[in-house]
PDB file of C-alpha atoms in Angstrom:
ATOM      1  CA  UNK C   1      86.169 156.400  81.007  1.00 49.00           C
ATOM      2  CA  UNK C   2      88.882 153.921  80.057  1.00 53.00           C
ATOM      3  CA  UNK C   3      90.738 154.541  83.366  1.00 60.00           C
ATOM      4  CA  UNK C   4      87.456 154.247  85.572  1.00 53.00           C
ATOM      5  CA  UNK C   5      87.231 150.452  84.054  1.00 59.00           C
ATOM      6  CA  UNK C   6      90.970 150.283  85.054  1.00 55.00           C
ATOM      7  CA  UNK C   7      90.700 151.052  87.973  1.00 46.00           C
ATOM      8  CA  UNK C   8      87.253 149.234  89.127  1.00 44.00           C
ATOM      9  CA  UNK C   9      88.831 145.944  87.672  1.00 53.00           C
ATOM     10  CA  UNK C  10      91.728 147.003  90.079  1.00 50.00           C
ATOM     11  CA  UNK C  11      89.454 147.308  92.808  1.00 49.00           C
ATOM     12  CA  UNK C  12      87.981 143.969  91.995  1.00 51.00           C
ATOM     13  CA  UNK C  13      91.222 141.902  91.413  1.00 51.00           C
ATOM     14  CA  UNK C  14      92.566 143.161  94.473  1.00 54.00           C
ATOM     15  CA  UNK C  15      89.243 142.118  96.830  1.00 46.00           C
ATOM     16  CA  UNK C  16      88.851 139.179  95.300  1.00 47.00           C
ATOM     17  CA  UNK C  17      92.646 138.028  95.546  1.00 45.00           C
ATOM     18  CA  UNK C  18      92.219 138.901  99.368  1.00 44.00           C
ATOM     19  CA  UNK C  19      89.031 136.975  99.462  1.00 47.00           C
ATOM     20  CA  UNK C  20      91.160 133.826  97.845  1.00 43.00           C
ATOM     21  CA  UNK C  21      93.907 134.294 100.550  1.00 46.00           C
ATOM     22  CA  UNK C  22      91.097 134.721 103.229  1.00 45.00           C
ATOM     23  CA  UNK C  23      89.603 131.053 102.055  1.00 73.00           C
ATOM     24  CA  UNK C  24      92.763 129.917 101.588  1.00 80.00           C
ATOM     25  CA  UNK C  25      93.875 130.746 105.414  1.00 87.00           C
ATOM     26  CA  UNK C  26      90.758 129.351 106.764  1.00 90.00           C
ATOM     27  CA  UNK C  27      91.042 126.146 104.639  1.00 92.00           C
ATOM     28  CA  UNK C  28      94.460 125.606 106.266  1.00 93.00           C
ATOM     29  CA  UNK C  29      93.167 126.497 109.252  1.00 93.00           C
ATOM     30  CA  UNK C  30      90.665 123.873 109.294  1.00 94.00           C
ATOM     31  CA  UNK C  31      93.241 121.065 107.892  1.00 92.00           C
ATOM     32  CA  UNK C  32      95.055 122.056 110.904  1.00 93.00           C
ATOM     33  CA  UNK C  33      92.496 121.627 113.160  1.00 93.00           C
ATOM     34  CA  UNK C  34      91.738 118.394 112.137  1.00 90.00           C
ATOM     35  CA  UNK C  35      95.028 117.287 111.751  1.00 91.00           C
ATOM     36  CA  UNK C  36      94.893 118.453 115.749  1.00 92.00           C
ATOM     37  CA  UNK C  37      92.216 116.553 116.635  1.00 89.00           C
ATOM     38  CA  UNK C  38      93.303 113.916 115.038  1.00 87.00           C
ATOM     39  CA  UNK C  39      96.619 113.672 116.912  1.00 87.00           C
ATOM     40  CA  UNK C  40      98.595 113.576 113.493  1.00 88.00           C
ATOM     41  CA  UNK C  41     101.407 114.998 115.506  1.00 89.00           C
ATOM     42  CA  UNK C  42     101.946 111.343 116.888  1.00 87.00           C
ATOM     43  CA  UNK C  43     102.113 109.156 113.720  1.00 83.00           C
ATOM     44  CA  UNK C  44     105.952 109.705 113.637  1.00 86.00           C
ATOM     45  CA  UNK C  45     105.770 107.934 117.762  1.00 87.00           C
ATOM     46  CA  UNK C  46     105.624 104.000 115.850  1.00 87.00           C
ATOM     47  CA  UNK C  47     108.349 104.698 114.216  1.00 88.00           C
ATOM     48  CA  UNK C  48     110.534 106.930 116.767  1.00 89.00           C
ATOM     49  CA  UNK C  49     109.739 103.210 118.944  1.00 90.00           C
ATOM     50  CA  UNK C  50     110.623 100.881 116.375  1.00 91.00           C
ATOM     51  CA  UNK C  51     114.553 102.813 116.277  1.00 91.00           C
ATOM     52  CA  UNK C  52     114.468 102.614 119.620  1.00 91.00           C
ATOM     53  CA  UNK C  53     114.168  98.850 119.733  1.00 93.00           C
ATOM     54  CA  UNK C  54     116.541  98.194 117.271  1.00 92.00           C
ATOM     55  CA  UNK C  55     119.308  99.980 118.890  1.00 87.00           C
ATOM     56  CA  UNK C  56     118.244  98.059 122.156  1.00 91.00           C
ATOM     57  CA  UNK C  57     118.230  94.964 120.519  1.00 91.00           C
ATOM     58  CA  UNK C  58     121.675  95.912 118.112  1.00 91.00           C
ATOM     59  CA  UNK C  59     123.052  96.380 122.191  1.00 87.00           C
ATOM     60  CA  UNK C  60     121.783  93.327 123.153  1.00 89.00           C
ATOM     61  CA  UNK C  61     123.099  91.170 120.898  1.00 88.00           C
ATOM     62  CA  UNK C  62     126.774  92.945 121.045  1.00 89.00           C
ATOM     63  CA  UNK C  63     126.695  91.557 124.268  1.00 89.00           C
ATOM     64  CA  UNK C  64     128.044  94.866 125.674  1.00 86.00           C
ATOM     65  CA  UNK C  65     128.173  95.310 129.531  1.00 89.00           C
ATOM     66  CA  UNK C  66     125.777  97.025 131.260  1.00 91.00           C
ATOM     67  CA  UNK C  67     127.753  99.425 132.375  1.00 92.00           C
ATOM     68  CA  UNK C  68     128.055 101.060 128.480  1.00 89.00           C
ATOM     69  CA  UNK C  69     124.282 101.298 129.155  1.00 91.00           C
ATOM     70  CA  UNK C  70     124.512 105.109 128.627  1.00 92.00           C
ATOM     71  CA  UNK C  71     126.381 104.859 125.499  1.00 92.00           C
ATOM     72  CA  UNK C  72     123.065 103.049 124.099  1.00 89.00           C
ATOM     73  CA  UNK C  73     121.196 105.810 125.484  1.00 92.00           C
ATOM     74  CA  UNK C  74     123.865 108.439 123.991  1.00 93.00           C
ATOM     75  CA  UNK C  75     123.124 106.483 120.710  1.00 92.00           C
ATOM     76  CA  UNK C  76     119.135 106.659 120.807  1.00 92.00           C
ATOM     77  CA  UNK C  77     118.973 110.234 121.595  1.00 94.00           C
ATOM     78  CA  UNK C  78     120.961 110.954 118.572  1.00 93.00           C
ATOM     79  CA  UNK C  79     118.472 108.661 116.497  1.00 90.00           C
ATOM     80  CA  UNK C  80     115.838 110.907 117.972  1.00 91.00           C
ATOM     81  CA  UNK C  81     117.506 114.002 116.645  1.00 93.00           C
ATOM     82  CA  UNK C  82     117.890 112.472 113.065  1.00 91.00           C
ATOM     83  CA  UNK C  83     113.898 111.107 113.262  1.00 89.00           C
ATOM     84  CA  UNK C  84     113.352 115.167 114.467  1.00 89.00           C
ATOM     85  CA  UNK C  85     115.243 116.266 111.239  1.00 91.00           C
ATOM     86  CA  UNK C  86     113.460 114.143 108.531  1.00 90.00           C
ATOM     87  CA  UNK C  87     109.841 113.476 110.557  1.00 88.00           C
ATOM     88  CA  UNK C  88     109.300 115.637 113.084  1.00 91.00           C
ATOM     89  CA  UNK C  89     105.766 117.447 113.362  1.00 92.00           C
ATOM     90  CA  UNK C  90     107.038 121.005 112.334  1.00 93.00           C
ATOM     91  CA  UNK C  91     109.002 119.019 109.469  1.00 92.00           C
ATOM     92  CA  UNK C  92     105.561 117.196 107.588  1.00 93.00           C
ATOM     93  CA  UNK C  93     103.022 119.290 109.069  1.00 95.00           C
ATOM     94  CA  UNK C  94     103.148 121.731 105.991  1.00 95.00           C
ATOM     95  CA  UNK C  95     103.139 119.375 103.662  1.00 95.00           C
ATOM     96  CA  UNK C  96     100.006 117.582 106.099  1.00 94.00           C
ATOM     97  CA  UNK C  97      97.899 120.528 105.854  1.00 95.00           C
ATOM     98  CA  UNK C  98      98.608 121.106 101.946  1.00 96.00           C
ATOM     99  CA  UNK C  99      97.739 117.264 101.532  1.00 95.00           C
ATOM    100  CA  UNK C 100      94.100 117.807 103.531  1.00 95.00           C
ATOM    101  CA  UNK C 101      93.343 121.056 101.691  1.00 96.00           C
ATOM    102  CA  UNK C 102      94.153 119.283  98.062  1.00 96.00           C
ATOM    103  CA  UNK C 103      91.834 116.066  99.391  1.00 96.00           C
ATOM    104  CA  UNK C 104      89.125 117.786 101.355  1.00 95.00           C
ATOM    105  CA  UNK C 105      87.223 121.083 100.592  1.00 95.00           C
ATOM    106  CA  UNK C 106      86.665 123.788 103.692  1.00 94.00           C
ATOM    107  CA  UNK C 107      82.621 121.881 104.058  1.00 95.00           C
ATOM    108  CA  UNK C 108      84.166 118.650 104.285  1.00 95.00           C
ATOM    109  CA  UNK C 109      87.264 119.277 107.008  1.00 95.00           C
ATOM    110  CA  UNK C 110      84.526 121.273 109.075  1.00 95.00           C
ATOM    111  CA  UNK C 111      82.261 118.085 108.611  1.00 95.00           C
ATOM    112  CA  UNK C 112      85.507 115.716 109.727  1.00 94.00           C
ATOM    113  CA  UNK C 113      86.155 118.343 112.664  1.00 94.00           C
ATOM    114  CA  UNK C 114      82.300 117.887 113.899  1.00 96.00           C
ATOM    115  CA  UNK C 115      82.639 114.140 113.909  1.00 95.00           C
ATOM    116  CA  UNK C 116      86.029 114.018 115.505  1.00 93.00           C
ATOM    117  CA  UNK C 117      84.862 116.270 118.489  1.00 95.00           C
ATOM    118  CA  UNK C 118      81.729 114.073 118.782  1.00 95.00           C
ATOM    119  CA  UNK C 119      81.711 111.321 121.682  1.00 96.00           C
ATOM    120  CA  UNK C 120      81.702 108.297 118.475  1.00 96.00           C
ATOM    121  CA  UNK C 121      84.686 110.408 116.772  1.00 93.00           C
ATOM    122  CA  UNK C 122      86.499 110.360 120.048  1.00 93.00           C
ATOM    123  CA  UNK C 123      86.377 106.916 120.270  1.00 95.00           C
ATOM    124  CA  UNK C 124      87.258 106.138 117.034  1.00 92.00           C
ATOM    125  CA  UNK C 125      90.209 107.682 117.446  1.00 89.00           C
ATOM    126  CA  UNK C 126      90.706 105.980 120.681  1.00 90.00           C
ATOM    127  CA  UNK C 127      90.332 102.448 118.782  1.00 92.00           C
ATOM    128  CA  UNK C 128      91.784 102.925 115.510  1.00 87.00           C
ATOM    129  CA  UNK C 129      95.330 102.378 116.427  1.00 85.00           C
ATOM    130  CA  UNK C 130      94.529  98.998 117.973  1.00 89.00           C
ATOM    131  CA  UNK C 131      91.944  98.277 114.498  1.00 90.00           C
ATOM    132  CA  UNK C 132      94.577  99.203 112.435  1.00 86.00           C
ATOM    133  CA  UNK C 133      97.226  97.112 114.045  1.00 87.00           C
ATOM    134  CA  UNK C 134      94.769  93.839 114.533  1.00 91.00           C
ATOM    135  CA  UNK C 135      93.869  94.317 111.120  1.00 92.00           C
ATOM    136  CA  UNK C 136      97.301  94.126 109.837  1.00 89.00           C
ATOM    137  CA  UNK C 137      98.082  91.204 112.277  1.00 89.00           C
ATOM    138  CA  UNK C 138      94.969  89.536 110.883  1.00 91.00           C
ATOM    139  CA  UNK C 139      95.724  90.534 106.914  1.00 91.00           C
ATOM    140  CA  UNK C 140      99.444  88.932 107.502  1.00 89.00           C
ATOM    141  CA  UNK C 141      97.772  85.921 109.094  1.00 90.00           C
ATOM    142  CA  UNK C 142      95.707  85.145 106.578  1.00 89.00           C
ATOM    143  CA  UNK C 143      98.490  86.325 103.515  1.00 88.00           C
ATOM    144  CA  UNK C 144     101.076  83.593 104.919  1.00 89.00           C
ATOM    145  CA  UNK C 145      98.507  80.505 103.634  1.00 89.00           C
ATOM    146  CA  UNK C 146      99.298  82.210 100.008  1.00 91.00           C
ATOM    147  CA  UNK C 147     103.095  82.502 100.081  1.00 92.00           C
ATOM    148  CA  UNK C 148     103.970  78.684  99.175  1.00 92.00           C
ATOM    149  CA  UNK C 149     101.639  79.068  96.265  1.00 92.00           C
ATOM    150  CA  UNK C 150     102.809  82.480  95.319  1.00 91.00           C
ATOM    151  CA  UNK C 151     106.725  81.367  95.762  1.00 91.00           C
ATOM    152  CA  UNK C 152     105.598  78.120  93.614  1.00 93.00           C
ATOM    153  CA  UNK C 153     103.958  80.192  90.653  1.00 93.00           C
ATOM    154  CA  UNK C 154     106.823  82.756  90.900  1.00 92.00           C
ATOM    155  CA  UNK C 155     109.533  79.564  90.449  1.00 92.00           C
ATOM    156  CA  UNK C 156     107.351  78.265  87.880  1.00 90.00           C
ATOM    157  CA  UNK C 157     107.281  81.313  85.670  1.00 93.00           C
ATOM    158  CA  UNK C 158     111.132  81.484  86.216  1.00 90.00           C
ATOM    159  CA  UNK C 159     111.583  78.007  85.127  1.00 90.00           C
ATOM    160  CA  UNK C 160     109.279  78.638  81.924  1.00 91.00           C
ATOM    161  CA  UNK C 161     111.157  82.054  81.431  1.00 90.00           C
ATOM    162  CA  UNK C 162     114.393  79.568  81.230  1.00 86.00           C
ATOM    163  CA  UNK C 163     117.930  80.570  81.672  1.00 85.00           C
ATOM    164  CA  UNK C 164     119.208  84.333  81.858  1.00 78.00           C
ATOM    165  CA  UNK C 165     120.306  85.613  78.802  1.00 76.00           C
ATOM    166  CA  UNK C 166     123.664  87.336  79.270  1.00 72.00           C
TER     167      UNK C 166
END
């Protein structure tokens, strides 16, 4: 009898460890589909730009001739490979999915998937680059009217703090 118990917990370790994987797969699945849809694959493109400009600018400012123009653009395309290394999709989309699963349950990525393939999900994926940015230009706007007072306090507890001790 003991080995019929053996082997039906066996039988029931083994489905429900494929069931696991199964929900597992399908969870990732989902993360990836919403990492799809919501083009996650270009949040490395800012910063791929931002390189970009300051090896422009770095040429600039050298004063180099034009005609070392394709050194600069020797120069970026190595930059590129480096960015491709450390940030490229197939590089953080593991680590993407495995940060959606641990955040959002199957329900809830299949909920974010509906939304993003509705016409008000498409567009707020349309907008939210420009939201995000205008909201950061706005934030900084309204930050700078602190600095003096935050420099002043900050010199003011070093004064009170008085000299360095060695």
């Amino acid at each position: 009898m003991s080995r019929l118990s053996a082997l039906c917990a066996a039988v029931l370790l083994t489905c429900s460890s494929a069931q696991v994987l199964a929900d597992a797969s399908s969870h990732a699945a989902d993360a990836e589909r919403f990492l799809q849809l919501a083009r996650a694959d270009k949040l490395a493109v800012p910063v791929y730009a931002q390189v970009q400009q300051m090896f422009a600018q770095r040429f600039a400012e050298s004063g180099a001739p034009e005609s070392k123009q394709a050194m600069l653009e020797t120069y970026q395309a190595k930059a590129n490979t480096a960015l491709d290394q450390a940030v490229g999709w197939d590089k953080i989309k593991p680590d993407m999915v495995k940060l959606y699963t641990s955040n959002f349950n199957e329900q809830e990525l299949r909920e974010l998937i509906a939304f993003y393939q509705s016409p008000l999900g498409q567009k707020v994926l349309q907008k939210m680059p420009t939201l995000t940015a205008q909201s950061a230009q706005l934030t900084q706007s309204k930050l700078e009217a602190a600095v003096p007072q935050v420099n002043k306090l900050l010199a003011d507890m070093t004064a009170e703090l008085g000299p360095k001790k060695p």
